[in-house]
Amino acid sequence: MVTKEIQAFDLEQICSSGQCFRMRMTEPGSFRVTAGNRGLKLSQQGKKVTFFCTEEEFETVWKSYFDLEGDYLSCLRQAVSMDEYLAGAASMAGGIRILRQDLWEMIVSFLISQQNNIPRIQRCIENLCRTYGEKRESEDFSYYTFPEPEKLGNLEEDALKECNLGYRSKYVVRSARQIAEGSFSLERLKSMGYEEARGELRKLFGVGEKVADCICLFSLHHLEAFPVDTHIRQALALHYPGGFPREKCGGKEGIFQQYIFYYELHKEKEK
DNA sequence: ATCCAGGGACGCG
DNA sequence: CGCGTCCATGGA
């Protein structure tokens, strides 16, 4: 068990930021995340965050996963200095982190995300893992692993409609096939810069600009990626009719994008 | 009922 | 290239 004081970090915000579909608040202040083949329980009270794992696992896995060495305070200051809208967004979403999630998991998650809403995306992924993953027991809870490309690539193209993926079933199955057959290398992708990785990702069936940007941001940690979805498009049209000043983001456009995204989805509730 | 949700492939001109 | 259209599913 590891307890740290962490600035600009809020597990509840991270949970509902729409980048991680396998993290839940189980009760107020208590959380579970499933990543790769690991499960972790966490709790948070104010700045005090407790990771229910060994010091070694914290250092080698979760510190990086939650991007604990990233300088989010300077990002927040920068957002406040940019304009009033971003200052408001950052004040509500200031505890968000850009996680370093598994590449294959992000590819599938954001293939499923298209023309879909967040609660339903979460259910689709649960269905997928329960049906095709393997059951594991962590110290604190049981969960299902995320099915490997080999597993999903062998299915019929419509088989995942059974998991409620709808027309996205064939996107996942065909992409899984491309990877399982070796015509698409996940490892090679990890060594590429943003632009190259983005272009490469779009060779997967069902991956367009927006999905590629989400994968670049939430898995490959290319912070300059700026996914434009329906919410962001609407917000930009309203608040930045002359275009969003990406050049002022210092290569961290993705973090600002997350502030805006979170704000647009949660500004009505509370406050 | 109709619209919409973290879009993209495909076919047309 | 820039534009419609279709694609499943479920909640509001």
PDB file of C-alpha atoms (C1' of nucleotides) in Angstrom, chain B:
ATOM      1  C1'  DA B   1     -41.503   9.308 -32.738  1.00  0.00           C
ATOM      2  C1'  DT B   2     -37.259  11.790 -33.453  1.00  0.00           C
ATOM      3  C1'  DC B   3     -32.745  13.020 -32.279  1.00  0.00           C
ATOM      4  C1'  DC B   4     -28.230  12.158 -30.798  1.00  0.00           C
ATOM      5  C1'  DA B   5     -23.987   9.925 -28.971  1.00  0.00           C
ATOM      6  C1'  DG B   6     -15.860  11.023 -28.377  1.00  0.00           C
ATOM      7  C1'  DG B   7     -17.033   8.920 -36.819  1.00  0.00           C
ATOM      8  C1'  DG B   8     -15.736   6.586 -40.707  1.00  0.00           C
ATOM      9  C1'  DA B   9     -16.269   3.924 -45.154  1.00  0.00           C
ATOM     10  C1'  DC B  10     -17.998   4.377 -49.349  1.00  0.00           C
ATOM     11  C1'  DG B  11     -19.877   6.218 -53.597  1.00  0.00           C
ATOM     12  C1'  DC B  12     -20.851  10.025 -56.172  1.00  0.00           C
ATOM     13  C1'  DG B  13     -19.930  14.493 -59.009  1.00  0.00           C
TER      14       DG B  13
END
